[in-house]
C-alpha positions as semicolon CSV with decimal commas, in nm:
position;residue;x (nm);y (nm);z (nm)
1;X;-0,310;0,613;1,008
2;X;-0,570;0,327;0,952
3;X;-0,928;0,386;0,932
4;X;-1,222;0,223;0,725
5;X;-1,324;0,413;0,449
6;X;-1,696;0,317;0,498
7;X;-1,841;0,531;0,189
8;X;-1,584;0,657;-0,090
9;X;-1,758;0,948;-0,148
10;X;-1,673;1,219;0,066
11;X;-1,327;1,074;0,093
12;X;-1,079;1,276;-0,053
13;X;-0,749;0,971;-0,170
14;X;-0,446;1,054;-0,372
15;X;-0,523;0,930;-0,725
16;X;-0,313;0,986;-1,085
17;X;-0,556;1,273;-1,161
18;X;-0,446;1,517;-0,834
19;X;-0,114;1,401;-0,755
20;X;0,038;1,773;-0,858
21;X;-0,240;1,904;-0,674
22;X;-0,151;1,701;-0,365
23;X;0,254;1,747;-0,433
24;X;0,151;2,174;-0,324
25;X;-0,130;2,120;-0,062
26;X;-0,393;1,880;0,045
27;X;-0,693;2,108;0,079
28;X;-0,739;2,093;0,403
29;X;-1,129;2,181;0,363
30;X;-1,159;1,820;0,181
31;X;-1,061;1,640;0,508
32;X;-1,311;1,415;0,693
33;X;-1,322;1,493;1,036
34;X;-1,088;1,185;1,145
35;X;-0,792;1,310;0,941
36;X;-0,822;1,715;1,112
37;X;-0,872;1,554;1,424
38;X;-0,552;1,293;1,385
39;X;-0,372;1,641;1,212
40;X;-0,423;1,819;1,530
41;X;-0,324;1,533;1,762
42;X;0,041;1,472;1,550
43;X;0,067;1,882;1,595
44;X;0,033;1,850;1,949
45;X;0,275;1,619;2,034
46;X;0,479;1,775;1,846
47;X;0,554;1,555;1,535
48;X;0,627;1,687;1,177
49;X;0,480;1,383;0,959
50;X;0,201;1,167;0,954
51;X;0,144;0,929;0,669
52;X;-0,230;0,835;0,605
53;X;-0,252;0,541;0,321
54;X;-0,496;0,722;0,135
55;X;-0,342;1,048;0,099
56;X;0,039;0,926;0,059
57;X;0,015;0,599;-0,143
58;X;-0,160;0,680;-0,463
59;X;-0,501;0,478;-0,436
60;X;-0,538;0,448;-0,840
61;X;-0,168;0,301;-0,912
62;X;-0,082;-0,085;-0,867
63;X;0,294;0,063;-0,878
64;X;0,254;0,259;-0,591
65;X;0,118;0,019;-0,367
């Protein structure tokens, strides 16, 4: 999925710090309304993955990108 950001702040991005965090769950609370609604889309047509930049590249680590 590509998107612009716009504001950082209420974005929730794989970084160093919550990468275990992130490796169990990705709160699903701490999603923007563009990620549930893109979640519930893959669902429905029946996919099992959806890679988003900021949640599966981590956003804090030159050697991940």
């Amino acid at each position: 999925l590509s998107h612009c950001w716009g504001s950082l702040d209420n974005l929730i991005r794989l970084t160093t710090e919550n990468l275990v965090l992130f490796h169990r769950e990705i709160p699903p609370a701490a999603l923007c309304k563009t990620f549930c609604g893109t979640i519930e889309i893959t669902k429905a047509l029946g996919l099992d993955f959806l890679w988003i930049d900021s949640s599966c590249t981590i956003q804090d680590d030159s050697e991940d990108w």
